[in-house]
mmCIF file of C-alpha atoms in Angstrom:
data_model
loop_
_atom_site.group_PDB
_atom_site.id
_atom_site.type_symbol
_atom_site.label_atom_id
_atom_site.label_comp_id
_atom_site.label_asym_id
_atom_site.label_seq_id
_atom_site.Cartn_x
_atom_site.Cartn_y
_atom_site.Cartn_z
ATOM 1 C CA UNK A 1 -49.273 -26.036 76.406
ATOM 2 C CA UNK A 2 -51.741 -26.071 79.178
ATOM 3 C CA UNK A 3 -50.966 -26.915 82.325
ATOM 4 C CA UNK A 4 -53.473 -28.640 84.312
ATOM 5 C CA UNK A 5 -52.537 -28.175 88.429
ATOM 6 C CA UNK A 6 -52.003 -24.748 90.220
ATOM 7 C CA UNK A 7 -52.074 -23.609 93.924
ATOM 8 C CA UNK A 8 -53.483 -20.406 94.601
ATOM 9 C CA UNK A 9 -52.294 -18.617 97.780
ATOM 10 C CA UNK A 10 -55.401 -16.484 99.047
ATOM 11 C CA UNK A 11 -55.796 -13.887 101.908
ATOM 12 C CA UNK A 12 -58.609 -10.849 101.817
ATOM 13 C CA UNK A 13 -56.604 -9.137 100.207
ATOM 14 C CA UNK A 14 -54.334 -10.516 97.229
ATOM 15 C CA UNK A 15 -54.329 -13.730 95.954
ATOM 16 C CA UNK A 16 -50.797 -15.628 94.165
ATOM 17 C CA UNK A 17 -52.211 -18.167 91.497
ATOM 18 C CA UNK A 18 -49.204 -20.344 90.057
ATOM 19 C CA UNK A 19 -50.086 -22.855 87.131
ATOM 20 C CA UNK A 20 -47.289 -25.466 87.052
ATOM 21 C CA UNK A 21 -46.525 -28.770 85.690
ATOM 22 C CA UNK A 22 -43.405 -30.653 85.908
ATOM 23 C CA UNK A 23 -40.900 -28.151 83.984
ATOM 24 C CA UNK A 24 -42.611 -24.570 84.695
ATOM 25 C CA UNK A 25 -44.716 -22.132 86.436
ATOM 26 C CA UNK A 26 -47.061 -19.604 85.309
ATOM 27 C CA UNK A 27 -47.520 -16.800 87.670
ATOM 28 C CA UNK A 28 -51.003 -14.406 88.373
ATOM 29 C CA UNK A 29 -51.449 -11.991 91.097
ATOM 30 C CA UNK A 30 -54.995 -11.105 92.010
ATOM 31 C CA UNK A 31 -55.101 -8.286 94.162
ATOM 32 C CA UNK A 32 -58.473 -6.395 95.851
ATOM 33 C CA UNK A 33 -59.832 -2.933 94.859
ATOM 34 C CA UNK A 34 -60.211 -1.007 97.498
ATOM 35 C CA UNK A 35 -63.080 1.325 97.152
ATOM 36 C CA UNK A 36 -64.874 2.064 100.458
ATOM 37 C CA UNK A 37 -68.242 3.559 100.166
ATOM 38 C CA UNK A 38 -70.567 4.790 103.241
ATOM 39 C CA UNK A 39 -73.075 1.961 101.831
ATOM 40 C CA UNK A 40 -74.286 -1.150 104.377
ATOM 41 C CA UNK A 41 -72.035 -4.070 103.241
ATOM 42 C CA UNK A 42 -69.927 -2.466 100.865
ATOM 43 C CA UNK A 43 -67.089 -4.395 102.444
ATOM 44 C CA UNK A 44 -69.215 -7.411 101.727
ATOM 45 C CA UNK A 45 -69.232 -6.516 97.865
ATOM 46 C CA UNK A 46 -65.630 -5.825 97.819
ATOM 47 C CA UNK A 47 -64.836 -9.273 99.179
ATOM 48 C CA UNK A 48 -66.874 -10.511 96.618
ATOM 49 C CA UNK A 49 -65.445 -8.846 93.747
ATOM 50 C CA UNK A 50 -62.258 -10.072 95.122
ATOM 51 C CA UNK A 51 -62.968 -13.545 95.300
ATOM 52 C CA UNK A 52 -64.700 -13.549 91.719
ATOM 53 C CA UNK A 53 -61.684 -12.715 90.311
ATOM 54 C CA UNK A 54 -59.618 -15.260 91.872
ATOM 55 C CA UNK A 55 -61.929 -17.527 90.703
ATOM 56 C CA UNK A 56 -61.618 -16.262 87.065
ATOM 57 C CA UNK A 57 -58.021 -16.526 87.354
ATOM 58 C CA UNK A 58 -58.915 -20.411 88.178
ATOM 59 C CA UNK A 59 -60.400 -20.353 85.134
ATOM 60 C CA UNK A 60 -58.841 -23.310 82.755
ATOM 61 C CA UNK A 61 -57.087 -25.180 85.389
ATOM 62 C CA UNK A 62 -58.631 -29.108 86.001
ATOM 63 C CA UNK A 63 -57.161 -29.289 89.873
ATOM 64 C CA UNK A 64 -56.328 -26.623 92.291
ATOM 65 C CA UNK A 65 -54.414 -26.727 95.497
ATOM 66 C CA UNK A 66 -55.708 -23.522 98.173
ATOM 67 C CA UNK A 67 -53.720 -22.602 100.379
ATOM 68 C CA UNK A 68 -53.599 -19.380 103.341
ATOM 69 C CA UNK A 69 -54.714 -18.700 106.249
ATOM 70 C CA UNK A 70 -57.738 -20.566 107.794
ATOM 71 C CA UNK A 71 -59.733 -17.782 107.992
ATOM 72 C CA UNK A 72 -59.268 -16.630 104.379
ATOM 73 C CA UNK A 73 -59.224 -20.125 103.443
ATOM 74 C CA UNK A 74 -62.734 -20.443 105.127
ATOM 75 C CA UNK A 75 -64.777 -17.378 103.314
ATOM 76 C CA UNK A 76 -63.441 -18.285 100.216
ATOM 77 C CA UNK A 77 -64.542 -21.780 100.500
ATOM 78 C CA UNK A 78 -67.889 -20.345 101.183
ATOM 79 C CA UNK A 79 -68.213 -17.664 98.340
ATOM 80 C CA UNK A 80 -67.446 -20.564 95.998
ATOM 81 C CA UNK A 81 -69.980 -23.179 97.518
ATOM 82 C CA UNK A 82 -72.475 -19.978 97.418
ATOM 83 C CA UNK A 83 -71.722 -18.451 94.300
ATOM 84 C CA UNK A 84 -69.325 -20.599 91.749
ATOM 85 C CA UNK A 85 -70.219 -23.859 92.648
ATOM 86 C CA UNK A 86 -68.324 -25.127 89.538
ATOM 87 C CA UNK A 87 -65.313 -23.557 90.895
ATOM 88 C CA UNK A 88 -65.780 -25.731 93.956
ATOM 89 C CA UNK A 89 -65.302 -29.084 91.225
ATOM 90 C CA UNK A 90 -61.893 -27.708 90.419
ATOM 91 C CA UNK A 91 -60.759 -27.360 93.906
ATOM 92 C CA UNK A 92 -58.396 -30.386 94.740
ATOM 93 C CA UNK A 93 -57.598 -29.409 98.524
ATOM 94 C CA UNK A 94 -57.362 -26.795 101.028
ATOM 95 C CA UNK A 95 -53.991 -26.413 102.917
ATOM 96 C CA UNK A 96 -53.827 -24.030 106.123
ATOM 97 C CA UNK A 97 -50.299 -22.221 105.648
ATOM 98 C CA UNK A 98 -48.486 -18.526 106.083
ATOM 99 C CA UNK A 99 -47.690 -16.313 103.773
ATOM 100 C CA UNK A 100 -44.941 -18.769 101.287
ATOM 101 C CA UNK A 101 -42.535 -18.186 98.652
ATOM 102 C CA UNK A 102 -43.568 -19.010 95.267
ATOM 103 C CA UNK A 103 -41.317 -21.698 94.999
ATOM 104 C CA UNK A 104 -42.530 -23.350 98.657
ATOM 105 C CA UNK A 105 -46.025 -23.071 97.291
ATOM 106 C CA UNK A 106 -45.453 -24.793 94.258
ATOM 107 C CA UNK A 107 -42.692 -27.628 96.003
ATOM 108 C CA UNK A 108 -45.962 -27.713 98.690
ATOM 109 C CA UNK A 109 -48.184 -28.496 95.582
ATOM 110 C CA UNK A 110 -46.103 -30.849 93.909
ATOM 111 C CA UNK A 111 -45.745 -32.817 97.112
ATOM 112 C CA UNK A 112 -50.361 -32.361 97.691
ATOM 113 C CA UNK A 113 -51.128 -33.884 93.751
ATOM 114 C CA UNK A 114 -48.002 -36.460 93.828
ATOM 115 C CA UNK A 115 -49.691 -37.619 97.047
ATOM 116 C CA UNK A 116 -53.217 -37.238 96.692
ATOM 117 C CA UNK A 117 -53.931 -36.719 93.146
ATOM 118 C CA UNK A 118 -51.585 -39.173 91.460
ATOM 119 C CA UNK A 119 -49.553 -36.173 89.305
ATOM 120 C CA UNK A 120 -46.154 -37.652 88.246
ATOM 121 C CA UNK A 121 -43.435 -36.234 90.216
ATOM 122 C CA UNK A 122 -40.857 -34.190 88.011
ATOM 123 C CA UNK A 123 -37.977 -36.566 86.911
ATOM 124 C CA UNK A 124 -34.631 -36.028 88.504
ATOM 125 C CA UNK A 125 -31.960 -36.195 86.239
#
């Protein structure tokens, strides 16, 4: 079964990726290789590495939900405008949070596609 929304939770550091739809969630963690080298902009290239693989972790998924910190939130947005511009199709909203729970994250994505994307809310029995 594939399942078609996800919010990914992204700092600099580790990323939470969680593929839902209405009766479970599919959980990645993305986290950053640290390897410091006495290079100019190594730190650059790290961030970069970092933020390719969240993308690839993306990979599959028709609409995403981001979510973090503004600041995260912000040079993400612009590695994918810069450098996976088809990434940047998939990308449904951005939401300025903390650090959340899995289950917060995916109650705060339910809440962002019911709203704003038109995904059926699960059924209450």
């Amino acid at each position: 079964m594939s399942l078609f929304h996800a919010v990914v939770w992204v700092d600099h550091h580790t990323a939470q990726v969680l593929q839902f739809d209405a009766a479970q969630v599919l959980e990645k963690q993305v986290k950053a290789h640290e390897h410091y080298t006495r290079q100019h902009g190594s730190e650059v290239r790290s961030e970069h590495e970092f933020f390719g693989a969240v993308c690839d972790a993306m990979q599959g998924i028709t609409e995403v939900l981001i979510a973090g910190s503004h600041t995260a939130q912000a040079d993400f947005r612009h590695y994918v405008e810069k450098h996976r511009p088809e990434v940047g199709l998939r990308i449904a909203g951005w939401e300025t949070t903390g650090h959340l729970s899995a289950h917060a994250l995916v109650a705060l994505a339910r809440r962002y596609f019911t709203k704003h994307a038109g995904m059926a809310a699960p059924m209450k029995t």
